CSV table of C-alpha atoms in Angstrom, one decimal:
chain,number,residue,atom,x,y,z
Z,65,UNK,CA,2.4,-63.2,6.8
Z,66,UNK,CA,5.4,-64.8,4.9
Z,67,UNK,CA,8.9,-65.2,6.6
Z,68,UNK,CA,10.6,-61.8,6.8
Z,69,UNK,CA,14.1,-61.5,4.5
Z,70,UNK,CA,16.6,-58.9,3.7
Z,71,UNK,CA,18.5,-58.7,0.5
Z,72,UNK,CA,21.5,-56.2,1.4
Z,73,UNK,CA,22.4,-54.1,-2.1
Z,74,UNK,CA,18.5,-55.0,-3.0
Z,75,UNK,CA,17.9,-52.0,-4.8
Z,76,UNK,CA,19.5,-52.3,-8.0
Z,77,UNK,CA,20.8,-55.5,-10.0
Z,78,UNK,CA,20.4,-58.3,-9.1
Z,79,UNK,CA,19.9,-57.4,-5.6
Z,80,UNK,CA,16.4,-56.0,-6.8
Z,81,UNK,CA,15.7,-59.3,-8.7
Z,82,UNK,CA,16.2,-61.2,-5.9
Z,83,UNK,CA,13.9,-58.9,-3.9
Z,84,UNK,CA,11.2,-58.9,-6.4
Z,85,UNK,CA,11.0,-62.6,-6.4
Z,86,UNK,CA,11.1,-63.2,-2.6
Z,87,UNK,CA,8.0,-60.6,-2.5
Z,88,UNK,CA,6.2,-62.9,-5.4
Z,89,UNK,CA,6.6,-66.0,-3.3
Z,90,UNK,CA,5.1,-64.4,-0.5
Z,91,UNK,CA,8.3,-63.3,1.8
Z,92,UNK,CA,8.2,-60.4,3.8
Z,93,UNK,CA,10.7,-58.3,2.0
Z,94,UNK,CA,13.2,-55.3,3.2
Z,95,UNK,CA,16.3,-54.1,0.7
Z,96,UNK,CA,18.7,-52.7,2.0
Z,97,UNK,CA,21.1,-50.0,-0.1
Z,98,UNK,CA,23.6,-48.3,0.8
Z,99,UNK,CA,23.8,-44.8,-1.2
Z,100,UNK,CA,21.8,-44.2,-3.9
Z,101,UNK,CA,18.5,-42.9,-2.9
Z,102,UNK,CA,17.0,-42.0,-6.1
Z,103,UNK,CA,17.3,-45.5,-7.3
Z,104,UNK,CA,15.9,-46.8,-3.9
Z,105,UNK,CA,13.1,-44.9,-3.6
Z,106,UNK,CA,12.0,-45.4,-7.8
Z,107,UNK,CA,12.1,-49.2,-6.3
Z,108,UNK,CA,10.2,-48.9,-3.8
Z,109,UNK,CA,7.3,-47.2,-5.7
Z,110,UNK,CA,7.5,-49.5,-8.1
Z,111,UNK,CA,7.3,-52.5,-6.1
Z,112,UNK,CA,5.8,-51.6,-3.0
Z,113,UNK,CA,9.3,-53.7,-1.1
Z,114,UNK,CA,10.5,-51.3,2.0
Z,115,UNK,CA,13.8,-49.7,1.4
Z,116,UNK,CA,16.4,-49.7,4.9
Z,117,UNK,CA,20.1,-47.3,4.2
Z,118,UNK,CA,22.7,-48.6,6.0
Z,119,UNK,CA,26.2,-49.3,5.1
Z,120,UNK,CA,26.8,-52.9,5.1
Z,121,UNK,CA,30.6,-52.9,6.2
Z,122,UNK,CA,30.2,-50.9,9.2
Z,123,UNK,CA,28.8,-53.3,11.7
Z,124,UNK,CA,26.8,-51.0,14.2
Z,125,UNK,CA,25.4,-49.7,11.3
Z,126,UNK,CA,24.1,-53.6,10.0
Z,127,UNK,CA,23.0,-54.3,13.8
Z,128,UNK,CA,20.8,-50.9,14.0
Z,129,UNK,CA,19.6,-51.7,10.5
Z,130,UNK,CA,18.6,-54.8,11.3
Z,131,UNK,CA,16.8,-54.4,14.6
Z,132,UNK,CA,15.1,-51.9,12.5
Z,133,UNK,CA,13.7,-54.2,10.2
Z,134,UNK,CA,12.7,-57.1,12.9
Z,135,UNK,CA,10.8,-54.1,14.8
Z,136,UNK,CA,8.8,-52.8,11.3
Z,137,UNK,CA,8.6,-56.4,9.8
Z,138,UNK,CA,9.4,-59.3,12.1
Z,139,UNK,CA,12.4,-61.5,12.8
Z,140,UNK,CA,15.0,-62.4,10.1
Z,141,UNK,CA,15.0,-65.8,8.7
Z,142,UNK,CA,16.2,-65.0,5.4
Z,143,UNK,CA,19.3,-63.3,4.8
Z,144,UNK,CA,20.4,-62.8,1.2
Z,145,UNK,CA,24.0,-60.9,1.7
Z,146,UNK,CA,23.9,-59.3,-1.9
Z,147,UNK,CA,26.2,-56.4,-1.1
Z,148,UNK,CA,29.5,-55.4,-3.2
Z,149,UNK,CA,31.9,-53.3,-4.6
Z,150,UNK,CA,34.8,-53.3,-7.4
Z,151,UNK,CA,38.0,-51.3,-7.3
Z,152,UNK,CA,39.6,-52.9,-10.2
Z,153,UNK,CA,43.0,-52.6,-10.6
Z,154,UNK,CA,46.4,-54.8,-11.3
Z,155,UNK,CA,48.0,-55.2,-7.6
Z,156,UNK,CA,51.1,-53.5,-8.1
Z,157,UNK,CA,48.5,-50.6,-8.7
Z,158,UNK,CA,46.5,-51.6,-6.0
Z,159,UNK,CA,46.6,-49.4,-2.9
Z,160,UNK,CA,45.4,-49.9,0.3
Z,161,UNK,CA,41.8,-48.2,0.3
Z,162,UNK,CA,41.0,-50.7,-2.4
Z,163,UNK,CA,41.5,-53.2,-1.0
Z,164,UNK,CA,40.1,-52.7,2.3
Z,165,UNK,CA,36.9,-51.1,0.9
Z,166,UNK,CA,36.3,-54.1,-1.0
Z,167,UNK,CA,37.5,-56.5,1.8
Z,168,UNK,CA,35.2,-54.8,4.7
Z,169,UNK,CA,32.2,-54.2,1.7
Z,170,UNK,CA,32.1,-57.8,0.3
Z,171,UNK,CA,33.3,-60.1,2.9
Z,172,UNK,CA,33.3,-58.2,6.2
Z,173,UNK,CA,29.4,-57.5,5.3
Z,174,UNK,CA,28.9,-61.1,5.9
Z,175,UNK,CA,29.7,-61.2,9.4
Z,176,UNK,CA,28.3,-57.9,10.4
Z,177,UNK,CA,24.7,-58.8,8.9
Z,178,UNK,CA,24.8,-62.4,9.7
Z,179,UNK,CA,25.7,-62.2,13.5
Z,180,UNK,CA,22.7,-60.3,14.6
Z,181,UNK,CA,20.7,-62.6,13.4
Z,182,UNK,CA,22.0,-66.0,13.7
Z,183,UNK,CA,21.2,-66.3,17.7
Z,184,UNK,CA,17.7,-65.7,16.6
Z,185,UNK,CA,17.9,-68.4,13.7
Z,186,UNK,CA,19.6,-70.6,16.2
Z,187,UNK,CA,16.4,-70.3,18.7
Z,188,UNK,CA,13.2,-70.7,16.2
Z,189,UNK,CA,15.3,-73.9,14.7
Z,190,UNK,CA,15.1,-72.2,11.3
Z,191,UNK,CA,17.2,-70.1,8.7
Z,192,UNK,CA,18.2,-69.3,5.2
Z,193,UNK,CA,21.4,-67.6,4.2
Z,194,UNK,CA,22.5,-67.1,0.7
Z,195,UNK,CA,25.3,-65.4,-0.3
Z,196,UNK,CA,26.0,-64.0,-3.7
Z,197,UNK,CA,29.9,-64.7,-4.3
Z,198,UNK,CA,30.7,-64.7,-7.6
Z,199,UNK,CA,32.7,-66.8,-10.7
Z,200,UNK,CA,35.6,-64.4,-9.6
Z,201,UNK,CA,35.7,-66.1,-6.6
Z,202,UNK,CA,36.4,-70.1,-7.9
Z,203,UNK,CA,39.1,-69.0,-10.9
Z,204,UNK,CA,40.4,-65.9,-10.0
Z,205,UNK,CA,40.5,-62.7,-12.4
Z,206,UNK,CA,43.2,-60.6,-13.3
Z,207,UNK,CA,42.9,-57.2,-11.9
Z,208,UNK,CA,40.6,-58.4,-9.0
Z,209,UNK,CA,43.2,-59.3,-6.6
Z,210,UNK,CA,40.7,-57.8,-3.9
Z,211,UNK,CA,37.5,-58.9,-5.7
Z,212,UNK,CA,38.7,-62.1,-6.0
Z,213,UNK,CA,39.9,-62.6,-2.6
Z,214,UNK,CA,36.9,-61.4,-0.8
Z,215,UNK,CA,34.3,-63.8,-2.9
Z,216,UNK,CA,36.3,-66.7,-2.3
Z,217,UNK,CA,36.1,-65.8,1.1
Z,218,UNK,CA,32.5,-65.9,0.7
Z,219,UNK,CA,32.4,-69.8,-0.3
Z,220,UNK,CA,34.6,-70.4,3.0
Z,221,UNK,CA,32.1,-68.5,4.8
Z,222,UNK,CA,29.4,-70.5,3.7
Z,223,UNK,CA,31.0,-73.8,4.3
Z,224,UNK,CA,32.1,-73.2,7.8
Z,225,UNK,CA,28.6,-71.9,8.8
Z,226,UNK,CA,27.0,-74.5,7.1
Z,227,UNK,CA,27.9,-77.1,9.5
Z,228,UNK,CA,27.7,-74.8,12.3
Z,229,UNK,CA,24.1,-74.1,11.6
Z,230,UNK,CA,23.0,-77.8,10.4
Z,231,UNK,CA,21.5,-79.1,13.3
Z,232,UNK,CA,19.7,-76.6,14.3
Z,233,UNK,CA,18.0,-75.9,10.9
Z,234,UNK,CA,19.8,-73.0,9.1
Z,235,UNK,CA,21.6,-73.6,5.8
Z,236,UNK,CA,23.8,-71.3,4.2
Z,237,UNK,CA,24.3,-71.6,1.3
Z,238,UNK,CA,26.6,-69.9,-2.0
Z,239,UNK,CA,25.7,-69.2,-5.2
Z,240,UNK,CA,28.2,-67.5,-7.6
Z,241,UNK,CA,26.8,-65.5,-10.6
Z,242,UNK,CA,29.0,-65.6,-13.9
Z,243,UNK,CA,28.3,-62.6,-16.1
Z,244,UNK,CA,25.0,-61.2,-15.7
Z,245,UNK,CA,22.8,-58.5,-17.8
Z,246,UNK,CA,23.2,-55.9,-14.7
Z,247,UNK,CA,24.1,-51.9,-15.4
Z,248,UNK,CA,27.6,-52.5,-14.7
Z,249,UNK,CA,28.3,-55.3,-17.4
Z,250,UNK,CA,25.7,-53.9,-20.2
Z,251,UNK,CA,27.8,-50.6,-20.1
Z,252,UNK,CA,30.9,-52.6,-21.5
Z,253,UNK,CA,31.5,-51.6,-24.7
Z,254,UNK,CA,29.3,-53.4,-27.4
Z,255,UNK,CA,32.9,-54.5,-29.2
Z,256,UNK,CA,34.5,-55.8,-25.3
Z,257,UNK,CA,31.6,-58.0,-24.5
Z,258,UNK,CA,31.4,-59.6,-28.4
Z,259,UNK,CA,35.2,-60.1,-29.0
Z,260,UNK,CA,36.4,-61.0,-25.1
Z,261,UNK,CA,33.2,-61.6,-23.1
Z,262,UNK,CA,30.5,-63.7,-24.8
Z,263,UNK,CA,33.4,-66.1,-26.6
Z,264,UNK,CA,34.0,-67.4,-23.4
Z,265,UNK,CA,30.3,-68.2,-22.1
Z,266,UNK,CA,29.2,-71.8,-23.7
Z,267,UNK,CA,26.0,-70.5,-23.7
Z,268,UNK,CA,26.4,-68.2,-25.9
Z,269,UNK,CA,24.7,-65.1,-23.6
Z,270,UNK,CA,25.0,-63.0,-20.9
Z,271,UNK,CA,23.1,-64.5,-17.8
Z,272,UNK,CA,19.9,-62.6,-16.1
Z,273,UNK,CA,19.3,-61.0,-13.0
Z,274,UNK,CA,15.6,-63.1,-12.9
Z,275,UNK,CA,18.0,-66.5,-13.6
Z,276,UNK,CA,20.0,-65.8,-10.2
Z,277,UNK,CA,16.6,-64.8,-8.3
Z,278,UNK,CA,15.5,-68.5,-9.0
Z,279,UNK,CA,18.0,-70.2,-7.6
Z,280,UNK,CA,18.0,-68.3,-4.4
Z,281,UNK,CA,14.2,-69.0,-4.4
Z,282,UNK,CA,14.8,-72.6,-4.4
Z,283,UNK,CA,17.6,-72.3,-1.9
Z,284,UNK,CA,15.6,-70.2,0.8
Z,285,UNK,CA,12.5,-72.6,0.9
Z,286,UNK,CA,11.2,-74.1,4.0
Z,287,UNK,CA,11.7,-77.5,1.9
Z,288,UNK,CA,15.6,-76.8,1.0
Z,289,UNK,CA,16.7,-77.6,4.6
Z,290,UNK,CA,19.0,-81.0,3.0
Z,291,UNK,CA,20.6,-78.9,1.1
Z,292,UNK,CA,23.2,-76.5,3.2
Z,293,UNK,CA,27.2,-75.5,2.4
Z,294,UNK,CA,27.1,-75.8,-1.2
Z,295,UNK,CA,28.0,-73.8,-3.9
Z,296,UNK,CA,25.6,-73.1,-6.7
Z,297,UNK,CA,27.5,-72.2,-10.3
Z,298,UNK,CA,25.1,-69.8,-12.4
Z,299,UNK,CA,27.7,-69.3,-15.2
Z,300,UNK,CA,26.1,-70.4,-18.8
Z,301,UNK,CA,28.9,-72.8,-18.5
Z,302,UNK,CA,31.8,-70.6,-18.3
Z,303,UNK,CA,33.8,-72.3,-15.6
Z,304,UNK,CA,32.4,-75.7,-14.4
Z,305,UNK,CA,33.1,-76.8,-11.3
């Protein structure tokens, strides 16, 4: 058997992408989802990748969950933290919900999935974390406030972990997607995404799920372990760093 992962959000986007390519390169695979069990359960037929509902902010919910998983599939030693939500809106429209929904969803998920594990990861002398921040996160985006602030919370995550977790063989590592071909950005309007979106990508496209797979394929191997704290750009060139 392959080393067990869990790609929280897995379900859908490019969550399910990443899922589908840790199952072709022979992971042990569970994605986690948090609501919509239509969706989850047409992925799982399809790919044959065990589906796991829990709700990534609340943490006794991400410990359960995960003790789940280690029971059905065998310890963690890949952790993709996927998970998030927008509630887009200028701050001084901004309440308080929205902000802490997003906060607790996108950054708070971090910690409550990747404490469970990491005591485990810290024993066996191996792990792979990957966390899915986003372009948001390095330049900021107007109307994001939240957004913004929990994915560049993300990269400090990763950095700070990273050298906790060196010497005893975990990485963690950061990779933000630019735009990418999931449901939420191909519903723009044809007209938003010529005139405002694609003008600003050098190459001249929106990104795809499959692209941001790859990278965290590369990032999770056994042979990655030199390469921990860093932050992988997946932008077509959009903001270089």
């Amino acid at each position: 058997m392959g080393r067990t992962a869990i790609v929280t959000g897995g379900t859908r986007g490019i969550g399910a992408a990443i899922a589908k390519a840790l199952k072709e390169a022979g992971y042990e695979v569970a994605a986690n989802y948090g609501g919509n069990d239509e969706k989850a359960n047409a992925f799982r037929e399809e790919t044959g990748i065990p589906v796991f509902k829990w709700d990534v902010s609340d943490e006794k919910a991400c410990a359960e969950g995960i003790a789940k998983v280690e029971e059905e599939l065998g310890p963690v030693e890949i952790l993709v933290n996927n998970a998030g939500i927008t509630r887009d809106a200028m701050f001084h429209k901004m309440d308080s919900a929205a902000w802490r929904a997003v906060i607790d969803t996108n950054l708070g998920s971090l910690f409550n999935m990747t404490r469970p594990i990491w005591d485990g990861m810290r024993e066996r002398g191996f792990g792979r974390i990957v966390n899915i921040a986003s372009i948001n996160g390095q330049k900021g985006q107007m109307g994001q406030v939240n957004y913004s602030a929990a994915k560049a919370g993300e990269i400090g995550f990763t950095r700070a972990l990273a050298q906790e977790g060196a010497r005893k063989g975990i990485t963690v590592n950061a990779i933000c997607p630019g735009y990418i071909a999931t449901e939420m950005v191909t519903a723009m309007p044809q007209e938003v995404l010529d005139k405002h979106i694609l003008p600003q990508i050098p190459v001249g496209r929106l990104g795809e799920p499959e692209e941001i797979a790859r990278a965290v394929i590369f990032l999770v191997a056994d042979e990655a372990g030199f390469i921990t704290g860093s932050t992988l750009t997946a932008n077509g060139g959009q903001y270089m760093v």
